């Protein structure tokens, strides 16, 4: 059985991000893009300060850690 985890990402002040690239890793946070399991490219509306999405973990354990990179159009920023 797998577990559904809700991920909430807050957009920083003065950020122009239109989406976030999100990775997950079991037991420790990912260090950079491509480290762990790619969760997805999560879009965020210009009027919103945060976005949430549900992710189905590949195993039944809540010890997943995440990293998100802001993305504006095709330009990826710092994690």
CSV table of C-alpha atoms in Angstrom, one decimal:
chain,number,residue,atom,x,y,z
A,1,UNK,CA,0.0,0.0,0.0
A,2,UNK,CA,1.2,3.5,-0.8
A,3,UNK,CA,0.7,6.7,1.1
A,4,UNK,CA,-0.5,10.0,-0.2
A,5,UNK,CA,1.5,13.0,1.1
A,6,UNK,CA,0.3,16.6,0.7
A,7,UNK,CA,3.2,19.0,-0.2
A,8,UNK,CA,2.8,22.7,0.4
A,9,UNK,CA,5.2,25.2,-1.2
A,10,UNK,CA,5.3,28.9,-0.2
A,11,UNK,CA,6.5,31.4,-2.7
A,12,UNK,CA,9.0,33.8,-1.3
A,13,UNK,CA,8.5,37.6,-1.2
A,14,UNK,CA,9.3,39.3,-4.5
A,15,UNK,CA,9.4,35.9,-6.2
A,16,UNK,CA,8.1,35.7,-9.8
A,17,UNK,CA,8.0,31.9,-9.9
A,18,UNK,CA,5.3,30.5,-12.2
A,19,UNK,CA,6.0,26.9,-11.0
A,20,UNK,CA,8.2,24.8,-8.8
A,21,UNK,CA,10.3,21.8,-9.7
A,22,UNK,CA,10.0,19.3,-6.8
A,23,UNK,CA,12.1,16.3,-5.8
A,24,UNK,CA,11.7,13.8,-3.0
A,25,UNK,CA,14.2,11.5,-1.2
A,26,UNK,CA,13.6,8.9,1.4
A,27,UNK,CA,15.1,9.6,4.9
A,28,UNK,CA,17.1,12.7,3.8
A,29,UNK,CA,16.5,15.9,1.9
A,30,UNK,CA,17.6,16.0,-1.8
A,31,UNK,CA,20.7,18.1,-2.3
A,32,UNK,CA,20.2,19.3,-5.8
A,33,UNK,CA,18.0,18.7,-8.9
A,34,UNK,CA,17.9,15.1,-10.0
A,35,UNK,CA,18.7,13.9,-6.5
A,36,UNK,CA,15.9,11.4,-5.6
A,37,UNK,CA,12.5,11.0,-7.1
A,38,UNK,CA,11.1,13.7,-9.4
A,39,UNK,CA,7.7,14.7,-8.0
A,40,UNK,CA,6.7,17.2,-10.7
A,41,UNK,CA,6.6,20.7,-12.1
A,42,UNK,CA,3.9,22.3,-9.8
A,43,UNK,CA,2.3,25.4,-11.2
A,44,UNK,CA,1.4,28.4,-9.1
A,45,UNK,CA,-0.9,31.3,-10.0
A,46,UNK,CA,0.4,34.8,-9.9
A,47,UNK,CA,-2.1,35.8,-7.3
A,48,UNK,CA,-1.2,32.9,-4.9
A,49,UNK,CA,1.5,32.9,-2.2
A,50,UNK,CA,1.5,29.1,-1.8
A,51,UNK,CA,0.5,26.0,-3.7
A,52,UNK,CA,-0.4,22.5,-2.4
A,53,UNK,CA,-0.4,19.2,-4.3
A,54,UNK,CA,-0.9,15.5,-3.3
A,55,UNK,CA,1.9,13.0,-4.1
A,56,UNK,CA,1.7,9.3,-3.9
A,57,UNK,CA,4.8,8.0,-2.2
A,58,UNK,CA,6.3,4.8,-3.7
A,59,UNK,CA,6.3,3.1,-0.3
A,60,UNK,CA,4.1,3.3,2.8
A,61,UNK,CA,6.3,5.6,4.9
A,62,UNK,CA,6.0,9.2,5.8
A,63,UNK,CA,9.8,9.8,6.1
A,64,UNK,CA,10.1,11.6,2.7
A,65,UNK,CA,12.0,14.9,2.4
A,66,UNK,CA,11.5,17.4,-0.3
A,67,UNK,CA,13.3,20.2,-2.2
A,68,UNK,CA,11.7,22.7,-4.5
A,69,UNK,CA,13.3,25.0,-7.1
A,70,UNK,CA,11.3,28.1,-8.2
A,71,UNK,CA,10.9,28.3,-12.0
A,72,UNK,CA,10.0,31.5,-14.0
A,73,UNK,CA,9.0,30.5,-17.5
A,74,UNK,CA,12.0,28.3,-18.4
A,75,UNK,CA,14.6,29.8,-16.0
A,76,UNK,CA,15.2,27.7,-12.8
A,77,UNK,CA,16.3,29.5,-9.7
A,78,UNK,CA,18.1,28.5,-6.5
A,79,UNK,CA,16.7,25.8,-4.2
